[in-house]
Tab-separated table of C-alpha atoms in Angstrom:
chain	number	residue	atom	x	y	z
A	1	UNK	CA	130.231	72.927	27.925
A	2	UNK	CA	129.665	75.491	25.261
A	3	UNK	CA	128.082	78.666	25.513
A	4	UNK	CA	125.586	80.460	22.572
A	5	UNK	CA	125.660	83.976	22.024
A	6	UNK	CA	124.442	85.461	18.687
A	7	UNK	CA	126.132	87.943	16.663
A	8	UNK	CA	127.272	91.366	17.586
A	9	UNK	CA	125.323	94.398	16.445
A	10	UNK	CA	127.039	95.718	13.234
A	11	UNK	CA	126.131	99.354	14.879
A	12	UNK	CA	128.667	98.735	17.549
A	13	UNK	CA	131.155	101.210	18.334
A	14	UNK	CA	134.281	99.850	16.864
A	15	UNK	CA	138.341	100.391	18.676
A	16	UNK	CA	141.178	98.624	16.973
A	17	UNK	CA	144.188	98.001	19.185
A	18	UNK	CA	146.215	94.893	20.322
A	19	UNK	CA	146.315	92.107	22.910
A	20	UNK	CA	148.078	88.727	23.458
A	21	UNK	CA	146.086	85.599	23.455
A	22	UNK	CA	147.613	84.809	26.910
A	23	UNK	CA	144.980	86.615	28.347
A	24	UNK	CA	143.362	83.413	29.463
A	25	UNK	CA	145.739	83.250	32.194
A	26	UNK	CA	143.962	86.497	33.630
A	27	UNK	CA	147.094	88.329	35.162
A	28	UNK	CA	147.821	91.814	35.322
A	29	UNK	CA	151.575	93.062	35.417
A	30	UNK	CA	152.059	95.912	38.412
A	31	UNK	CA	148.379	97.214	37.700
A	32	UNK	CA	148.673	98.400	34.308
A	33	UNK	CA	146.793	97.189	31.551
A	34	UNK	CA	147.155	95.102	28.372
A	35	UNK	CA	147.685	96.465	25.147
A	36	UNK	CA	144.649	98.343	24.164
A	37	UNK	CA	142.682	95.739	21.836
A	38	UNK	CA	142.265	92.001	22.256
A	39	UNK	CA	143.499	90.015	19.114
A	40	UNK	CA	140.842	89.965	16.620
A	41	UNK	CA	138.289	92.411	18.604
A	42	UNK	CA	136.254	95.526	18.417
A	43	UNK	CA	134.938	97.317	21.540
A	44	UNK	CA	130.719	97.051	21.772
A	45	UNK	CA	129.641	99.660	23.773
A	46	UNK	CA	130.787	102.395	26.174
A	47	UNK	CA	131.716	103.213	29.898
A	48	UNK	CA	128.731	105.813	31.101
A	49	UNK	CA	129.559	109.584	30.244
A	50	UNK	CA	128.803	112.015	32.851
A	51	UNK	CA	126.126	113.785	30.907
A	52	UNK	CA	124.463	110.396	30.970
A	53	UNK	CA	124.573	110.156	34.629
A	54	UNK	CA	121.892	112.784	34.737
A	55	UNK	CA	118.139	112.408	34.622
A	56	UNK	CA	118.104	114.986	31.984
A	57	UNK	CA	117.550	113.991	28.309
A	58	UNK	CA	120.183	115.425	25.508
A	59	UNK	CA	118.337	113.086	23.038
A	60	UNK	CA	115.080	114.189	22.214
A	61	UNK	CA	114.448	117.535	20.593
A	62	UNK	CA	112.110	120.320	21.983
A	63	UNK	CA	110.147	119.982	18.370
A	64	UNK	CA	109.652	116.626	19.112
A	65	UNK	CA	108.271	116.674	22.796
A	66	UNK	CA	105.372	119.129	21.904
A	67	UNK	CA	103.700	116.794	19.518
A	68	UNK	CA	103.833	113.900	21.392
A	69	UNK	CA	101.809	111.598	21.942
A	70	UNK	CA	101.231	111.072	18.632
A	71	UNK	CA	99.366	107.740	17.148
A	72	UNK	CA	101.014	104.547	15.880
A	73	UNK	CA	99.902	101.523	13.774
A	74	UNK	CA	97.979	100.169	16.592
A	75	UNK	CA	98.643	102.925	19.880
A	76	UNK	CA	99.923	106.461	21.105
A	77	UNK	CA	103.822	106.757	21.011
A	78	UNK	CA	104.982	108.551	23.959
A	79	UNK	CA	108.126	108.392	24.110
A	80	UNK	CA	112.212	107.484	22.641
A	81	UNK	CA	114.456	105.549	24.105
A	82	UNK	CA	117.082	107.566	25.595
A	83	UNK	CA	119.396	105.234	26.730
A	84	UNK	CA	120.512	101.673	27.165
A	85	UNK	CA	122.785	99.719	29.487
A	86	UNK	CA	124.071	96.155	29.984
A	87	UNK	CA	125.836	94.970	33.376
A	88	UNK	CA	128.000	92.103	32.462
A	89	UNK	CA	128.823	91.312	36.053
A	90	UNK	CA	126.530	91.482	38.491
A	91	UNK	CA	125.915	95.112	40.262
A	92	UNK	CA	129.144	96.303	38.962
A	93	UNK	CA	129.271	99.497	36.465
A	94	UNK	CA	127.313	99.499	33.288
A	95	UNK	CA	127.978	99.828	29.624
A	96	UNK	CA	126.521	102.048	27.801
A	97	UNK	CA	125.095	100.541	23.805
A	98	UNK	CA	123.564	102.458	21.561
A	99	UNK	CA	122.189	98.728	20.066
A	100	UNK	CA	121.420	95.600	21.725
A	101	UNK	CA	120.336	92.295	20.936
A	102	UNK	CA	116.630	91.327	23.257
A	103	UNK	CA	116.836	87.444	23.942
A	104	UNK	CA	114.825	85.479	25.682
A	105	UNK	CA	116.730	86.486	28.965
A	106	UNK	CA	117.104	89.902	28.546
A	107	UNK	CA	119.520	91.967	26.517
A	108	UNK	CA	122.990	90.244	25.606
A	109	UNK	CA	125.354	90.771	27.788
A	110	UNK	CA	123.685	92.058	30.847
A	111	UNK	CA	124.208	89.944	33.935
A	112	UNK	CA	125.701	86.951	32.399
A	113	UNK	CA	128.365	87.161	35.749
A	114	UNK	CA	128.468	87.227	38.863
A	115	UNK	CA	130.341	87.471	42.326
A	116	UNK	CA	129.712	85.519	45.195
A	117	UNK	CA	130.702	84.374	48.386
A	118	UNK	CA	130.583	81.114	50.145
A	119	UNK	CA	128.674	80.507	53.541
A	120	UNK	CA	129.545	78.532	56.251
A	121	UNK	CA	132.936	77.406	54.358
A	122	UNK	CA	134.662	73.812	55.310
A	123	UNK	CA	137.681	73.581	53.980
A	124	UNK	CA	138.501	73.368	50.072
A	125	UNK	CA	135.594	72.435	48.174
A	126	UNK	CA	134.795	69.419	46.371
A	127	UNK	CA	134.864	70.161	42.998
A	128	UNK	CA	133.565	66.952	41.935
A	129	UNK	CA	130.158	67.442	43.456
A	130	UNK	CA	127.814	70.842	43.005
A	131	UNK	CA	126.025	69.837	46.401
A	132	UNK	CA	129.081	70.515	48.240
A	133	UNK	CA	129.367	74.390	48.620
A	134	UNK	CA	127.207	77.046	49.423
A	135	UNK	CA	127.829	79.568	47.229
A	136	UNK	CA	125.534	82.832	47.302
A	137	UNK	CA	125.586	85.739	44.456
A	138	UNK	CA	126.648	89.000	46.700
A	139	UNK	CA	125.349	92.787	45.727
A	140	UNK	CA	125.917	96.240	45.918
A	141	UNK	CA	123.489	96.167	48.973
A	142	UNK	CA	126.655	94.191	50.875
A	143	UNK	CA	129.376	95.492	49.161
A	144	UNK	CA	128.705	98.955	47.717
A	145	UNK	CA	132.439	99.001	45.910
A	146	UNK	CA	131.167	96.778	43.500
A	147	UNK	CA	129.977	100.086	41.847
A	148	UNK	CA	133.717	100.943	41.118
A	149	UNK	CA	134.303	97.754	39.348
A	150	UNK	CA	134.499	98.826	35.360
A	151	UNK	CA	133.707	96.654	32.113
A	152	UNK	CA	134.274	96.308	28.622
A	153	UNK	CA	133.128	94.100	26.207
A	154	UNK	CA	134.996	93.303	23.637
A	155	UNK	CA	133.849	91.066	20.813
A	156	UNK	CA	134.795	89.430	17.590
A	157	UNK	CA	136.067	91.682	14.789
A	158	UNK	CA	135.853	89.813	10.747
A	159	UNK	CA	137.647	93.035	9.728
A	160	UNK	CA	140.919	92.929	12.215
A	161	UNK	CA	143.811	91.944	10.666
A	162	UNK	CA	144.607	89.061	13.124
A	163	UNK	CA	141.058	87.839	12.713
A	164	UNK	CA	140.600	83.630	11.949
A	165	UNK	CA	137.681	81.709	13.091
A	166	UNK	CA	140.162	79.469	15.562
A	167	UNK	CA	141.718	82.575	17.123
A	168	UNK	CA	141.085	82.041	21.186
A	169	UNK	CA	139.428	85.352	21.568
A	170	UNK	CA	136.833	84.789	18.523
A	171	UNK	CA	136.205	81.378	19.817
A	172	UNK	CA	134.967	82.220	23.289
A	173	UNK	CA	132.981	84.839	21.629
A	174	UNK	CA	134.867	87.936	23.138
A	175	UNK	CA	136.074	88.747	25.947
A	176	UNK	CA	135.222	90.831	29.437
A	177	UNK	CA	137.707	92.887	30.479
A	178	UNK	CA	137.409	93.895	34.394
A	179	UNK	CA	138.908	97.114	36.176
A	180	UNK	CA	139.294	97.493	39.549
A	181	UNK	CA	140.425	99.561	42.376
A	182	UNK	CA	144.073	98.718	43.708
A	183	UNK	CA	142.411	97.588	47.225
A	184	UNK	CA	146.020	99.214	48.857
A	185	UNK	CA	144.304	102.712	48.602
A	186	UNK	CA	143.809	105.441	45.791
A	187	UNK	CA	141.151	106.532	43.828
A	188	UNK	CA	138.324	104.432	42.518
A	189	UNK	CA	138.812	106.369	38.819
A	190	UNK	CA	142.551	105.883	38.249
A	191	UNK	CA	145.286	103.817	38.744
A	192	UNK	CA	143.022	100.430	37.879
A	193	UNK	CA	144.270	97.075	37.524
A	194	UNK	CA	143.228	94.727	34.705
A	195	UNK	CA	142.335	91.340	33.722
A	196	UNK	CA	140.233	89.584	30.965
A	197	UNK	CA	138.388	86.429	30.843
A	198	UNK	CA	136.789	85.003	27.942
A	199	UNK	CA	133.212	86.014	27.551
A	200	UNK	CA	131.672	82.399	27.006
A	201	UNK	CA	134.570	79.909	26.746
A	202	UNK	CA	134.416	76.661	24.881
A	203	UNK	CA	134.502	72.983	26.257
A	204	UNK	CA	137.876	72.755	25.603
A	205	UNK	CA	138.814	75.821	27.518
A	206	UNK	CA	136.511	75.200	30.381
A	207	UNK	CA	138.739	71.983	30.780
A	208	UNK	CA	141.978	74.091	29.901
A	209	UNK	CA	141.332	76.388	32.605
A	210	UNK	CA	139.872	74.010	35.420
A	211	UNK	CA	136.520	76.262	35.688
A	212	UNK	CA	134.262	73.803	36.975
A	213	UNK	CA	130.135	73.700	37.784
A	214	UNK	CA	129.303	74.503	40.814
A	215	UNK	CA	125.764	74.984	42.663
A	216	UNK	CA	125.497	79.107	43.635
A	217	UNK	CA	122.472	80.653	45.797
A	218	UNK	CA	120.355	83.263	43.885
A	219	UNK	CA	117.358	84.207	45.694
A	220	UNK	CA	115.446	81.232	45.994
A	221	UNK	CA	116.797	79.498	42.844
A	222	UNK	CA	119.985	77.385	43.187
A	223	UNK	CA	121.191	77.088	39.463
A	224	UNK	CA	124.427	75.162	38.572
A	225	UNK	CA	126.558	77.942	37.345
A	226	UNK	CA	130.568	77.971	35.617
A	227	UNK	CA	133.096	78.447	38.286
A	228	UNK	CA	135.781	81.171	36.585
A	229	UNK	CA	137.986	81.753	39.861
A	230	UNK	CA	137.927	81.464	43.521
A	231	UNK	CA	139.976	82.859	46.870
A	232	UNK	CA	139.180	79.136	47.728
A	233	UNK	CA	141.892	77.698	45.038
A	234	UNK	CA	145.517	78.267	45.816
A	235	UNK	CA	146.359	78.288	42.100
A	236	UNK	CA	143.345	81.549	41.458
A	237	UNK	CA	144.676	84.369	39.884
A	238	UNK	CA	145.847	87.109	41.739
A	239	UNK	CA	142.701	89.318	40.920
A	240	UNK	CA	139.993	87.074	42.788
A	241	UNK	CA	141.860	88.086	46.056
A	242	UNK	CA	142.257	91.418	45.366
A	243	UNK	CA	138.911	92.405	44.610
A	244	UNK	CA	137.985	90.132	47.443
A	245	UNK	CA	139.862	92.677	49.439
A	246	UNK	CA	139.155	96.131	48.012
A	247	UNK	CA	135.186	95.116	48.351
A	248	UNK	CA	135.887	93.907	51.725
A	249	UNK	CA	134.654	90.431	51.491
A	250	UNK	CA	136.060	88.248	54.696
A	251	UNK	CA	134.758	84.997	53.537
A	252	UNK	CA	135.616	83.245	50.342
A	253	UNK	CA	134.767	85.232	46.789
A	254	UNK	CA	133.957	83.658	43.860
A	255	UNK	CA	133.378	84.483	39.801
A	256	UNK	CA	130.362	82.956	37.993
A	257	UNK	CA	129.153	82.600	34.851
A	258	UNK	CA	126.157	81.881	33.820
A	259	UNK	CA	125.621	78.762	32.343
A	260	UNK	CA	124.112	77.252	29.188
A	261	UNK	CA	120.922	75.272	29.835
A	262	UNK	CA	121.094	76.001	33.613
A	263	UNK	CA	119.122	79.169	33.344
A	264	UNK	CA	116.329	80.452	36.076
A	265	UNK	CA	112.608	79.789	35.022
A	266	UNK	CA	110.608	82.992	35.553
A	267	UNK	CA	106.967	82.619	36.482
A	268	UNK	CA	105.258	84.655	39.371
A	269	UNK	CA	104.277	88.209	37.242
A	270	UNK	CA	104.984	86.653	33.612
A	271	UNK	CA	103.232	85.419	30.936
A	272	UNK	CA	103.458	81.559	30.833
A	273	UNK	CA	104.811	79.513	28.457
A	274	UNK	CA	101.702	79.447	26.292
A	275	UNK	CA	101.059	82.750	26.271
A	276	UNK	CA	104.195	83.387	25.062
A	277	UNK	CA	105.564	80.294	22.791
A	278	UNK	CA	108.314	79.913	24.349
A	279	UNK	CA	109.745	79.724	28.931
A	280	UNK	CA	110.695	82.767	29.866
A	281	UNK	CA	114.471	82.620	31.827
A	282	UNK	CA	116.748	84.709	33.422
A	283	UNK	CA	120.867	84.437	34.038
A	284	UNK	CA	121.456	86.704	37.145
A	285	UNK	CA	119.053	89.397	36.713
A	286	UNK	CA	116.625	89.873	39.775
A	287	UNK	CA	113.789	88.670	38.446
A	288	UNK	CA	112.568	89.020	35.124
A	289	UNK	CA	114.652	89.600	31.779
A	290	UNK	CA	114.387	93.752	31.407
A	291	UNK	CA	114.195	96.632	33.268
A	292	UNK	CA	112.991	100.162	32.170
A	293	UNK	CA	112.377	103.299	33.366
A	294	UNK	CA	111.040	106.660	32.372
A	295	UNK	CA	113.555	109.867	32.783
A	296	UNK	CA	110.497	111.806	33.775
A	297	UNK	CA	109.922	109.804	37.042
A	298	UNK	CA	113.083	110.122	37.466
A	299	UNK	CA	113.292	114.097	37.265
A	300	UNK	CA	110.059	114.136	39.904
A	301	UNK	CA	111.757	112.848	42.086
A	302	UNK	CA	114.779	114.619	41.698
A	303	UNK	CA	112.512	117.598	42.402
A	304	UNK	CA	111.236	116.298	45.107
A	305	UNK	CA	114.553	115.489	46.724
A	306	UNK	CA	115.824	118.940	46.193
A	307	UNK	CA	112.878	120.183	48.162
A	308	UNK	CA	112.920	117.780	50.897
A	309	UNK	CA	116.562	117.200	51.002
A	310	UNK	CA	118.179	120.182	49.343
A	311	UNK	CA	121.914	119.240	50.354
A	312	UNK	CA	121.192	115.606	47.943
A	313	UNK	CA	122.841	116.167	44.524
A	314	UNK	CA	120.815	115.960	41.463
A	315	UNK	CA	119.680	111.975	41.051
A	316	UNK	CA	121.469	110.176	38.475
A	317	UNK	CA	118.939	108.024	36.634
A	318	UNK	CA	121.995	105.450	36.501
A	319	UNK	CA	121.672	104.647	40.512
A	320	UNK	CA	118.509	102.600	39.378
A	321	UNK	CA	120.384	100.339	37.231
A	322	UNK	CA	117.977	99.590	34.749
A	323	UNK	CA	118.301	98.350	30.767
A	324	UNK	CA	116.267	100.947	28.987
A	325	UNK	CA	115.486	104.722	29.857
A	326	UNK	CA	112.754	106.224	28.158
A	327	UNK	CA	112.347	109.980	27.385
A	328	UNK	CA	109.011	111.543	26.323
A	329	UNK	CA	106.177	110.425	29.195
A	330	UNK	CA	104.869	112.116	31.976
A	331	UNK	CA	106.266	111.061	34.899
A	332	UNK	CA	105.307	107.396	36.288
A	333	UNK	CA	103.042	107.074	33.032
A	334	UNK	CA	104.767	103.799	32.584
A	335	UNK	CA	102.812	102.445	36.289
A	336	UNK	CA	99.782	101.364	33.694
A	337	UNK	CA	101.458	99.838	30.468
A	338	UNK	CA	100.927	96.153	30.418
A	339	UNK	CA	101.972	95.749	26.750
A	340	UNK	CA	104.556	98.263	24.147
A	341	UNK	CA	106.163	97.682	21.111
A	342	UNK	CA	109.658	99.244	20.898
A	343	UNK	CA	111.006	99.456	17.648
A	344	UNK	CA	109.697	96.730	15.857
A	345	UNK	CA	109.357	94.258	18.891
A	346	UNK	CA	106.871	94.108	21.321
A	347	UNK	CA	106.993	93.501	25.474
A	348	UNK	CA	104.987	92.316	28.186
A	349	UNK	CA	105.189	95.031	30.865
A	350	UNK	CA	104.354	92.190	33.681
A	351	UNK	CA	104.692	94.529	36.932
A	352	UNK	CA	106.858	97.398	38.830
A	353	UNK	CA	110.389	97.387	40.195
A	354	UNK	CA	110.125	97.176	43.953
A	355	UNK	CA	113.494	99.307	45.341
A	356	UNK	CA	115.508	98.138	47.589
A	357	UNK	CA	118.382	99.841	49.236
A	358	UNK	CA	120.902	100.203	46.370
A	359	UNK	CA	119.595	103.081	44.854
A	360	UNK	CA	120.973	105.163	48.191
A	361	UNK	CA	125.002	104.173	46.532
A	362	UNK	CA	126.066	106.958	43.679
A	363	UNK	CA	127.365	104.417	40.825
A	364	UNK	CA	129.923	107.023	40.384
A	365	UNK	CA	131.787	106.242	43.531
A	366	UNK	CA	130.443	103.453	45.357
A	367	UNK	CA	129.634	105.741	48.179
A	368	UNK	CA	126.462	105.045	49.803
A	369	UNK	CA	124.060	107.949	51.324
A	370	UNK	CA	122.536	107.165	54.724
A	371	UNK	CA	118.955	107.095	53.833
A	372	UNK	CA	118.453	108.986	50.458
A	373	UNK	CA	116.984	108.780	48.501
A	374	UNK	CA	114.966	105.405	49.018
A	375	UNK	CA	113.270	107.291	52.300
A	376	UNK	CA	111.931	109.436	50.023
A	377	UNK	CA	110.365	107.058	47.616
A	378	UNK	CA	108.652	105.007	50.271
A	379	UNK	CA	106.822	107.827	50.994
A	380	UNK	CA	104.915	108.899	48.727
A	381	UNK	CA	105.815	105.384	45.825
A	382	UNK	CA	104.542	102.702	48.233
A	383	UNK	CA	101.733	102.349	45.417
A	384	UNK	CA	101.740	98.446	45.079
A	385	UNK	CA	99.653	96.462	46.878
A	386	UNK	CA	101.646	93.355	46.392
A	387	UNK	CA	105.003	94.734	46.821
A	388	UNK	CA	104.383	94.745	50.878
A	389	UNK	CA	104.231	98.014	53.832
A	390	UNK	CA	107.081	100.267	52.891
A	391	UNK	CA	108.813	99.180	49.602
A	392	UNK	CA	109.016	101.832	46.848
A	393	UNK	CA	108.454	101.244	43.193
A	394	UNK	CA	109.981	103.021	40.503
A	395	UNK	CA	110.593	101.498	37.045
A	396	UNK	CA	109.077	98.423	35.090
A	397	UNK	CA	110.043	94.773	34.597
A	398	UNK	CA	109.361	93.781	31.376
A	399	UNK	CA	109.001	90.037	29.283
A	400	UNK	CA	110.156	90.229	25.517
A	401	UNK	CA	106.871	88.667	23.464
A	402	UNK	CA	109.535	87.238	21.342
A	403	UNK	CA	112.763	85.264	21.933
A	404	UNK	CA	114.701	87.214	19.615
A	405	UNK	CA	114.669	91.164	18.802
A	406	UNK	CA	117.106	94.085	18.736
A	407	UNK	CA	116.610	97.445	20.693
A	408	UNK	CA	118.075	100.649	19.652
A	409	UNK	CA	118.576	104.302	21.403
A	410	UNK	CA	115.863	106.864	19.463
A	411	UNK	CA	113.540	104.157	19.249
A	412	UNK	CA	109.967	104.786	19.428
A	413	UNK	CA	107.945	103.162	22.522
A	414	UNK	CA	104.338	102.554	21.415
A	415	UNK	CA	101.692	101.961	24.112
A	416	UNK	CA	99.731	99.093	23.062
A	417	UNK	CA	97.783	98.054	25.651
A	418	UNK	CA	97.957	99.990	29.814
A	419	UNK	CA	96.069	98.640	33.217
A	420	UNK	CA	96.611	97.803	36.594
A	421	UNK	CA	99.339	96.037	38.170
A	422	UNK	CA	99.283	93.654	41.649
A	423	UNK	CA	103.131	92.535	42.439
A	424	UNK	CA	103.355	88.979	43.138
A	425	UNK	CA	106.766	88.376	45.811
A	426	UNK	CA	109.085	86.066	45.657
């Protein structure tokens, strides 16, 4: 089975360096990494800077923020984008892209993996059959270390040297390479290990490597998803096991991909399919394809925090995990938009982010606060009558009106149509 991904941004930030093609095997050698670059690849993206952790914007001038809002072709703009993030795997750290590509399930890259671990295990699983495991996608709210896991994404280069169209790493579209922890002890910032797996591998290397289809629990959809390693094979690479034990997994971990064709169906909140011309789906995103969130919000209740809780740090805008951070609105002026163009694409706003727990775990070091600051939110951001007694909202979840689009930091974000919002659960 093949998997689809369209071309890389020509914006993206570009690293030249070496790597053998045996990376397929994904081993490590005593914890140190490959050679820099992958055969025939440039880096896309960045690992988050710490002035980027903050909730404070470096982007937008002063000049700027006293004129706005200002009026568009066809609404107010209120705002820039400040930042954008993908999350390749699952709750793990983020990479930071100054570009992205907006499908029709999100923006490339983010969530396309995923760990999980298998319930009630009996013995080695059938491979042959996708009914015979019970395979569930696992979280930061388990396994809060999941936050020290770091990515890069690494993608086909024309202009490398060892660059041909049958080169292993430009056929499986790039590669993901994974950092982790040595699980024996140290710190979560040094000393990582490293592997890389092929970012969307052909047929013939899905057969090459034994990744198989297997059916894996998210939510309340049970999507056949790619296989790429599990404590439950003998043969697995070394690395399943150990990040199995630095997270602190006792039953059986696994690696998904997402894959082609076997995407989730979003309904509840969005548009339907003839509103919008075409189904919106999801890979392992929450819910719907995009996330954003203004910095403003963000910085209230930062204030808040240091009022009511004045030994909690500043708030890293980062612990929310979403795609795109907006600079430039008041604070929770994003609660009414139900439609904005972005650059030149526009979005269904469809409803708000209902928080769970996992904003309480710094995404700096996986370590999780007792209460803070989700008690915080619920009391005074429990504004959804649809979201249920005592959940907090803070952010948006957003449908792209288009299959296809690109996204860019200093975009402009044009209201084009606000109103009221009534979350519909899962």
């Amino acid at each position: 089975m093949a998997f689809s991904t369209p071309t890389v941004p020509a914006s993206a930030t570009l690293i030249s360096i070496l790597l053998p093609t045996v990376f397929f095997t994904g081993r490590y050698l005593n914890g140190r990494s490959y050679a820099d670059k992958p055969c025939a690849c440039k880096q896309y993206g960045s690992s988050p800077q710490p002035a980027t952790e903050s909730w404070r914007s470096k982007l937008i001038p002063k000049s700027w923020k006293k004129r706005h809002p200002y009026q568009g072709k066809q609404g107010p703009v209120v705002g820039l984008v400040n930042g954008l993030y993908v999350h390749p795997i699952k709750s793990c750290k983020g990479v930071r892209v100054e570009e992205a590509e907006v499908l029709s399930t999100g923006l490339k890259y983010d969530r396309n993996f995923t760990f999980a671990e298998l319930l009630d295990p009996k013995g080695e699983p059938d491979t042959n059959s996708s009914e015979s495991t019970n395979w569930k996608f696992v979280t930061q709210r388990k396994y809060r270390r999941l936050a020290n896991i770091r990515l890069e994404i690494w993608v086909p280069d024309p202009e490398s040297p060892d660059y041909s169209q049958d080169q292993a790493n430009v056929t499986s579209q790039g590669i993901l390479r994974v950092q982790y922890p040595d699980p024996s002890g140290g710190s979560p910032n040094t000393g990582l290990k490293t592997f890389d797996i092929p970012y969307s591998p052909t047929e013939g290397l899905i057969s090459q490597m034994g990744y198989t289809m297997q059916r894996l629990t998210v939510w309340k959809d049970s999507p056949d998803a790619l296989l790429i390693a599990s404590t439950t094979n003998a043969s697995a690479p070394g690395w399943i096991g150990e990040i199995q034990a630095y997270i602190g997994c006792s039953k059986p971990l696994a690696l998904f991909r997402v894959a082609a064709g076997c995407e989730r169906q979003v309904f509840r909140n969005a548009p339907s399919k003839e509103q919008l011309g075409y189904q919106s789906v999801v890979g392992f995103v929450d819910a719907y394809p995009l996330h954003l969130l203004g910095l403003s919000s963000v910085a209230d209740l930062d204030q808040k925090l240091a009022s009511a809780v004045p030994e909690f740090k500043e708030t890293s805008a980062l612990r929310f995990r979403a795609n795109i951070y907006c600079d430039g609105p008041e604070a929770y002026a994003e609660d009414s938009w139900k439609r904005i163009r972005i650059g030149q694409s526009e979005y269904h706003v469809v409803c708000r982010t209902t928080r769970c727990e996992l904003p309480n775990i710094d995404q700096q070091t996986g370590e999780r606060h007792g209460s803070q600051p989700s008690k915080l939110m619920k009391s005074y951001r429990n504004i959804d009558p649809g979201a249920g007694l005592n959940k907090a909202c803070m952010g948006m979840q957003m449908v792209p009106a288009r299959e296809r689009g690109t996204i860019r930091v200093g975009d402009k974000i044009e209201v084009l149509e606000t109103g009221g919002h009534h979350y519909i659960s899962q």
